[in-house]
Tab-separated table of C-alpha atoms and ligand atoms in Angstrom:
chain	number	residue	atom	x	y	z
A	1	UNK	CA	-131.076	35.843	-7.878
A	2	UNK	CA	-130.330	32.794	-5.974
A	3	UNK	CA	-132.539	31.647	-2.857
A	4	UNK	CA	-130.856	30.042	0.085
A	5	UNK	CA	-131.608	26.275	0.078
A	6	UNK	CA	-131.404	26.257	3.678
A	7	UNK	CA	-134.178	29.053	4.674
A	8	UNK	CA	-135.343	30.543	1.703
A	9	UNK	CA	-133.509	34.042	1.895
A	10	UNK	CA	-132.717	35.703	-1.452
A	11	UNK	CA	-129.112	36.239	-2.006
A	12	UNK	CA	-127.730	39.144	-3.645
A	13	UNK	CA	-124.606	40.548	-2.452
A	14	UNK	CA	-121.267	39.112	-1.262
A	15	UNK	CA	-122.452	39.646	2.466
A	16	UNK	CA	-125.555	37.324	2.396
A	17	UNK	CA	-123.374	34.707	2.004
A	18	UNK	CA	-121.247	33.270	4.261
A	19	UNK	CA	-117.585	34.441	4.868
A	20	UNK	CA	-118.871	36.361	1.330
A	21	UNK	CA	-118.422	33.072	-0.566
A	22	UNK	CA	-120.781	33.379	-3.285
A	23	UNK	CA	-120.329	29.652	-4.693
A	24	UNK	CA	-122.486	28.927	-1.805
A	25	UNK	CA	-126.220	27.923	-1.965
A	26	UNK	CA	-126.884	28.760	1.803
A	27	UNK	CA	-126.659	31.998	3.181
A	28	UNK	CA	-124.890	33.885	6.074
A	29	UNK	CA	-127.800	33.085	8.504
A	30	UNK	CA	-127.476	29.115	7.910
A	31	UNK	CA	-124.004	29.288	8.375
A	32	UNK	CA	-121.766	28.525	11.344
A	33	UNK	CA	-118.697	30.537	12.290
A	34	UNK	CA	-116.510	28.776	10.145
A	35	UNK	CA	-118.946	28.786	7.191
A	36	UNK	CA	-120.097	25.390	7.055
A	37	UNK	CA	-123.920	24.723	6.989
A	38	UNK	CA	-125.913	24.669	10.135
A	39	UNK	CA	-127.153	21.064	10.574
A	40	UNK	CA	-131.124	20.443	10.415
A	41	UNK	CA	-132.090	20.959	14.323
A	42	UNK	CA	-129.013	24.180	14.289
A	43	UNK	CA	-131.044	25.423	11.488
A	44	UNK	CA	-134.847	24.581	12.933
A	45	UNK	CA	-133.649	26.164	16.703
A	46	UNK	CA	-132.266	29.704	14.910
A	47	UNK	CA	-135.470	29.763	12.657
A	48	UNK	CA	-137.924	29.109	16.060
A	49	UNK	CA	-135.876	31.534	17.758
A	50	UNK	CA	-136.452	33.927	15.380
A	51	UNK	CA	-140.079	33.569	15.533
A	52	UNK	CA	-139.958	33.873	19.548
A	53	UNK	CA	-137.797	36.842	19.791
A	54	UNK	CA	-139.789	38.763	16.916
A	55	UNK	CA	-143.581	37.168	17.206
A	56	UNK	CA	-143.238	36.304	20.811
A	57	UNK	CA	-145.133	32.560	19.975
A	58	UNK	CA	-144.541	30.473	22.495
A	59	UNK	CA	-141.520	28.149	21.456
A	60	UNK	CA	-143.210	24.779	20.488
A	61	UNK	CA	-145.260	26.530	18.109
A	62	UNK	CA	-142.364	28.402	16.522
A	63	UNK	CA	-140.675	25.317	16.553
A	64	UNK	CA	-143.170	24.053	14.551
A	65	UNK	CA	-143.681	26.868	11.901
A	66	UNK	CA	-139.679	26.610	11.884
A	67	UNK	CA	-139.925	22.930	10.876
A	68	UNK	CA	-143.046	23.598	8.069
A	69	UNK	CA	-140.778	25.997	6.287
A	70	UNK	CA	-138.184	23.608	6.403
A	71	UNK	CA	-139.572	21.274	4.949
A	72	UNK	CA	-140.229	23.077	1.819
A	73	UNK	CA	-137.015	24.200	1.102
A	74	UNK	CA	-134.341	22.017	-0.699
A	75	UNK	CA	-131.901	21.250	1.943
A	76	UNK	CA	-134.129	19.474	4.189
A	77	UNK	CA	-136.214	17.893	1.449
A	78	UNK	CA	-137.135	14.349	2.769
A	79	UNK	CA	-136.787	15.182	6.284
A	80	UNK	CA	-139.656	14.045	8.750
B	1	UNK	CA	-150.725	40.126	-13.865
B	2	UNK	CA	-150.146	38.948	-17.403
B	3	UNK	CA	-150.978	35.255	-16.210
B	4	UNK	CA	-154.143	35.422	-18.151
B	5	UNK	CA	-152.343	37.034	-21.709
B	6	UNK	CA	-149.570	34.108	-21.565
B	7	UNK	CA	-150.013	31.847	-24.990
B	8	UNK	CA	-150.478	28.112	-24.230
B	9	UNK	CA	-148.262	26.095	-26.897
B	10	UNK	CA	-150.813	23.247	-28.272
B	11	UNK	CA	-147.055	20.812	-28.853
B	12	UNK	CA	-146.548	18.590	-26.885
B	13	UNK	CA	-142.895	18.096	-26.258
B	14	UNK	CA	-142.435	16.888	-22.315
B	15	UNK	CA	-140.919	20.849	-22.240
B	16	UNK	CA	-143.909	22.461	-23.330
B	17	UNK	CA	-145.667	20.013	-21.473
B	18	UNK	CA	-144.221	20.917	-18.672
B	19	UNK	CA	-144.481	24.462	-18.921
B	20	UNK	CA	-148.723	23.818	-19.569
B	21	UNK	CA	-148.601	21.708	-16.107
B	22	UNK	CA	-147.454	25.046	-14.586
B	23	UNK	CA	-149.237	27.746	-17.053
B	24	UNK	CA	-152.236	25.741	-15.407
B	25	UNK	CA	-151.201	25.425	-12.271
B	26	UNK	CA	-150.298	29.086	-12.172
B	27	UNK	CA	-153.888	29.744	-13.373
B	28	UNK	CA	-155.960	27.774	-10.466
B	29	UNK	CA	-153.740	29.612	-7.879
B	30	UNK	CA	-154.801	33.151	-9.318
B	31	UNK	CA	-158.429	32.143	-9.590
B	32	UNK	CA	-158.387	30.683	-6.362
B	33	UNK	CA	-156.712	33.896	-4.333
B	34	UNK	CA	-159.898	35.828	-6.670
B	35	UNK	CA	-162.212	33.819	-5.332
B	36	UNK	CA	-161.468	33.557	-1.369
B	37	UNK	CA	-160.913	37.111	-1.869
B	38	UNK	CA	-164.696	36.940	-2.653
B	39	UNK	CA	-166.405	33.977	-0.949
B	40	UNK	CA	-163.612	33.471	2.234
B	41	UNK	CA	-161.072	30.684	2.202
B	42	UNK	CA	-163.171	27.879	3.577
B	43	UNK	CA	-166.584	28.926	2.300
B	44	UNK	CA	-164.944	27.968	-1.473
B	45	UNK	CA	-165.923	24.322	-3.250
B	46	UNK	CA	-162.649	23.497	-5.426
B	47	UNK	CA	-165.973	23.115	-7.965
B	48	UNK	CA	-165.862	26.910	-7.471
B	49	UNK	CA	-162.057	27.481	-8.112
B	50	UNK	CA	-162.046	25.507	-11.404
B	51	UNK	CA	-165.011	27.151	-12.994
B	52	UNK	CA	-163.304	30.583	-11.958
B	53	UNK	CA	-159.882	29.719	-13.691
B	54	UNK	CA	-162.122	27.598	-16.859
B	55	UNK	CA	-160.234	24.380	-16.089
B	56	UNK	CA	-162.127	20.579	-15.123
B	57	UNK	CA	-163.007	20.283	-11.417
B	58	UNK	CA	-160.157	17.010	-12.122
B	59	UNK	CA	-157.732	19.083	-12.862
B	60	UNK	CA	-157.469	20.834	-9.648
B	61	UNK	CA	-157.681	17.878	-7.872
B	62	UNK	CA	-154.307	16.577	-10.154
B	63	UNK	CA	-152.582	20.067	-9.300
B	64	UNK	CA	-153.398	20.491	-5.544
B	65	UNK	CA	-154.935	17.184	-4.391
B	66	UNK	CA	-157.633	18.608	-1.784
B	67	UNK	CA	-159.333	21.747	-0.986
B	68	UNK	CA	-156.874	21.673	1.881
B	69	UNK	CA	-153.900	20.749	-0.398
B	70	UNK	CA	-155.077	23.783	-2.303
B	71	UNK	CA	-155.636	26.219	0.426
B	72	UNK	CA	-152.124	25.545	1.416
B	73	UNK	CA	-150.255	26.452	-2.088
B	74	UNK	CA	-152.341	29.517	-2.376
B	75	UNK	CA	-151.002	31.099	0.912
B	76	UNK	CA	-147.702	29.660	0.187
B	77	UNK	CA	-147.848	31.256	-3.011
B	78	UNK	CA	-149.243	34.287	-1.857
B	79	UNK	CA	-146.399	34.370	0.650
B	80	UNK	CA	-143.209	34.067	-1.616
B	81	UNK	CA	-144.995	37.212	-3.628
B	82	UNK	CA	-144.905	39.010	-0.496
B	83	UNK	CA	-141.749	37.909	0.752
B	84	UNK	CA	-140.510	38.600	-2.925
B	85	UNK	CA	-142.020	42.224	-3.050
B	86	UNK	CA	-140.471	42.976	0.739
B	87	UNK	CA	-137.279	42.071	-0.460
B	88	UNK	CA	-137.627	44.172	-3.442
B	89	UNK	CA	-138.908	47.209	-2.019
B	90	UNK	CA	-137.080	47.334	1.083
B	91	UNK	CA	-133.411	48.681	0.659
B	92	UNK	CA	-131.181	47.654	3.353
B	93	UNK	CA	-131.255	50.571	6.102
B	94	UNK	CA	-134.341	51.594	5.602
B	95	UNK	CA	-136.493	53.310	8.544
B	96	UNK	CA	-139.247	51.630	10.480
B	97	UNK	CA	-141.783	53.684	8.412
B	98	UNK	CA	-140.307	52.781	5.183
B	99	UNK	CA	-140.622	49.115	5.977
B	100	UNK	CA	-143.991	49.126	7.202
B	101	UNK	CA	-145.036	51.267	4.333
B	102	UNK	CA	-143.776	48.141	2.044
B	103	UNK	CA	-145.803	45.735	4.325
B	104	UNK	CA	-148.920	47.653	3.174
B	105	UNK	CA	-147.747	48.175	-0.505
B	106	UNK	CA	-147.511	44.329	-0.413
B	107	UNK	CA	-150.423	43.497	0.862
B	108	UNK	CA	-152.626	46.009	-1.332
B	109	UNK	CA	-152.237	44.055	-3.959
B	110	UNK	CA	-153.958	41.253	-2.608
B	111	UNK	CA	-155.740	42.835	0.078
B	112	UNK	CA	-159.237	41.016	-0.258
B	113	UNK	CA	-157.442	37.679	0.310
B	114	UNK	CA	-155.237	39.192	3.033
B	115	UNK	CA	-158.141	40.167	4.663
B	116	UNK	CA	-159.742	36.689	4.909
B	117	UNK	CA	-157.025	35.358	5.642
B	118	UNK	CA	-156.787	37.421	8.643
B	119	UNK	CA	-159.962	36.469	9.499
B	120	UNK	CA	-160.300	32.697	9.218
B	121	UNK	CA	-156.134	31.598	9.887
B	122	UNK	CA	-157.320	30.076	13.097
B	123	UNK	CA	-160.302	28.177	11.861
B	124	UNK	CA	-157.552	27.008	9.183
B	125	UNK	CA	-155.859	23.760	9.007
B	126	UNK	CA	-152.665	23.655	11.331
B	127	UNK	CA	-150.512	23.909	8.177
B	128	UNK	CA	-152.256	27.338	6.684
B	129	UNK	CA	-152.289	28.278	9.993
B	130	UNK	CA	-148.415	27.732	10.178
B	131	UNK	CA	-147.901	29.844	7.138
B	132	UNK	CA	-149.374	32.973	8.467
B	133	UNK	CA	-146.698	32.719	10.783
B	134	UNK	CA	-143.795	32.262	8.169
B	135	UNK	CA	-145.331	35.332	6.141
B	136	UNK	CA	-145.020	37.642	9.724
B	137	UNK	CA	-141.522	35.730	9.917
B	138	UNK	CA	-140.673	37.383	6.298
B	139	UNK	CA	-142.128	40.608	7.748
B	140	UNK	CA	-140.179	40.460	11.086
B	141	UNK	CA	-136.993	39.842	9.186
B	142	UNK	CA	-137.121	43.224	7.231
B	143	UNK	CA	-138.434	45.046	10.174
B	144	UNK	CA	-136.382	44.222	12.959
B	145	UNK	CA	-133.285	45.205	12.070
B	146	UNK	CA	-135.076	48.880	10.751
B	147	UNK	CA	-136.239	49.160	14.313
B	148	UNK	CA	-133.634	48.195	16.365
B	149	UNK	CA	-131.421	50.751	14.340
B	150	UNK	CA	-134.237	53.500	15.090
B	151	UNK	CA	-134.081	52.156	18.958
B	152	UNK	CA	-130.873	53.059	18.729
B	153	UNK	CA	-130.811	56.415	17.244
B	154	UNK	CA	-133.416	56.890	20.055
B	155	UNK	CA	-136.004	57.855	17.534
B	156	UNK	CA	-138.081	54.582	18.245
B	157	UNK	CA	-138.922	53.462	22.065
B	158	UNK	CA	-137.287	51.101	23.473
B	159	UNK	CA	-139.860	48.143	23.995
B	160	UNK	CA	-140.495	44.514	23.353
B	161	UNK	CA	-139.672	43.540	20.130
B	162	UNK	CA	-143.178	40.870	19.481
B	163	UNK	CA	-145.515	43.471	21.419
B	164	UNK	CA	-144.673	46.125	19.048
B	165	UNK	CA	-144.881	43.891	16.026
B	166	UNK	CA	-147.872	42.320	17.417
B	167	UNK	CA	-149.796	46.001	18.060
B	168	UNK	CA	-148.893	46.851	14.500
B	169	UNK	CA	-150.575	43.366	12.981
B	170	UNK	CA	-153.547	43.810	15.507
B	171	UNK	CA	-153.996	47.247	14.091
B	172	UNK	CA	-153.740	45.821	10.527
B	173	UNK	CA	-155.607	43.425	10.848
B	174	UNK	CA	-159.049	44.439	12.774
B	175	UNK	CA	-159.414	47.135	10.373
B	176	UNK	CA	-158.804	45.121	7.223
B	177	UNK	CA	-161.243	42.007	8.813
B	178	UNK	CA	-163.516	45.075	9.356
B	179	UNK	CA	-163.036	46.417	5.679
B	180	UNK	CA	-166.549	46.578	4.854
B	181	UNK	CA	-167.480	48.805	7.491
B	182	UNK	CA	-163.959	51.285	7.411
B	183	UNK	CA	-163.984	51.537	3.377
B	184	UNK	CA	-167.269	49.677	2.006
B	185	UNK	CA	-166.419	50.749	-1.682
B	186	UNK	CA	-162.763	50.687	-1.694
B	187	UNK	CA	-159.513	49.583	-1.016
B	188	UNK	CA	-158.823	49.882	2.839
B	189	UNK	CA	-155.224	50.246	2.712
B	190	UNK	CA	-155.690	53.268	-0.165
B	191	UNK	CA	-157.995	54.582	1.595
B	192	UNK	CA	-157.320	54.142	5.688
B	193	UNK	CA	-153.038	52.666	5.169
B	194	UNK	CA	-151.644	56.124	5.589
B	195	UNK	CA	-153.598	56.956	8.920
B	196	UNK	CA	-152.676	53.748	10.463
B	197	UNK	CA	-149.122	54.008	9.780
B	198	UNK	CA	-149.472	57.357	11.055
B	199	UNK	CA	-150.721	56.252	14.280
B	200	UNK	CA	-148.445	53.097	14.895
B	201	UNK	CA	-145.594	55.518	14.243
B	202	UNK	CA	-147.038	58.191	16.528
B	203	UNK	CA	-146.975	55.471	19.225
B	204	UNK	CA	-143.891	54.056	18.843
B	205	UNK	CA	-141.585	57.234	18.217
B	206	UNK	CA	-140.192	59.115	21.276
B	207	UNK	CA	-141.169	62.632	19.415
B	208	UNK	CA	-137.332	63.551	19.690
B	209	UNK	CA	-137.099	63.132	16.058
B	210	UNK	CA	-139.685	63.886	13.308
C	1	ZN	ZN1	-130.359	30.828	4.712
């Protein structure tokens, strides 16, 4: 089972990846439209959003949380 | 667990090396999550968490740096198990029930550390407290979709998404930080899980469906 580099998620079928591409390390929820790879601040804003719309945090603290799990996963290694 | 039956190779190829580095490492993390579950998170010397797992006091300083380095990989660790186990037990579609039945099955199996964790994430350093967060994210993930789909069917009210969640981990948690007093000689969840998921679904559903 792969995890997505860019969040984490495990991958398992054709539909967690983007446009079903399973060559892909990143999944359907770090993906754009055209299945490229959501840049770093794409990728922290969806994550904090996330936490708003499910936790109801208030957003700089999501934003935050976004940006600690980010910087454990291998896509944003090395980031500040 | 089998972490305690696995056979450490006395070679010393970098591999096996290697694979020692994380046997131990492995080790501390298990012994530490035994003894917060215990003594509380913050209340435990790193003294403490080497005698439990039989390794030097230095060697949990090499693996995790300080107690707060080492508070930090335990509820990371203890998060990818629970993000693992959510994954694994909830099937795409599933009710609102079924996931929140999968929260608790997850959590049971670490329930004393859950519970202290409950209890001390805001005395916590900011990045511990973080990871509570990213564990409810993991929850969140599985659960929303479930109850938007029951929304939908009309068999769950229609209300705001984090006040629901929220009600459900206030419930959780106030009766596992009061474990000793619900279920002083067992495990809450086994003993109390059922009855709270039967009351957060009693005040959720609409009663059209049952
Ligand atoms: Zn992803």
């Amino acid at each position: 089972m792969k995890l997505c580099v860019a969040c984490g998620m495990p991958m398992e079928k054709p539909s967690d990846y983007p446009l079903g591409d399973e060559s892909k390390d990143y999944c359907v929820h770090c993906a754009r439209a055209d299945g490229s790879m959501q840049s770093y601040e794409e990728r922290a804003a969806a994550m904090a959003n996330f936490i708003v719309m499910t936790q109801g945090l208030d957003g700089r603290a999501a934003l935050a949380a976004a940006r600690a799990r980010m910087s454990r996963l291998p896509a944003w290694k090395g980031r500040p | 667990m089998s972490i305690e039956s696995t056979i450490i190779t006395k070679s010393t190829t970098p591999q096996s090396r290697s694979a020692q580095k994380l046997e131990t490492r492995r080790r501390i993390l298990a012994a530490a999550r035994r003894v917060f579950a215990r003594e509380g998170i913050l209340a435990t010397s790193t003294a403490a968490v080497a005698a439990e797992a039989g390794v030097s006091h230095g060697s949990v300083f090499a693996h995790f740096g300080t107690q707060e380095g080492l508070i930090a990989a335990v509820i990371e660790d203890f998060g990818e198990a629970l993000s693992l186990h959510l994954h694994e037990s909830t099937e795409r579609g599933a009710g609102t029930r079924e996931v929140l039945k999968s929260h608790l099955d997850a959590i049971r199996e670490s329930e004393g550390f859950y519970a202290r964790l409950a209890v001390e994430t805001p005395l916590l350093p900011s990045e511990a407290r973080l990871s509570l967060v990213l564990i409810q994210s993991d929850i969140a993930f599985h659960l929303s979709p479930a109850i938007e789909a029951d929304a939908k069917a009309g068999s769950v009210k229609a209300m705001p998404l984090p006040l629901l969640f929220n009600t459900w981990v206030g419930l959780l948690h106030y009766y596992l930080a009061n474990r000793e007093l619900f279920a002083p000689d067992a495990s809450l969840l086994e003993s109390r899980g059922e009855e709270l998921l039967d009351h957060f679904m009693s005040l959720i559903s609409t009663g059209g469906k049952r």
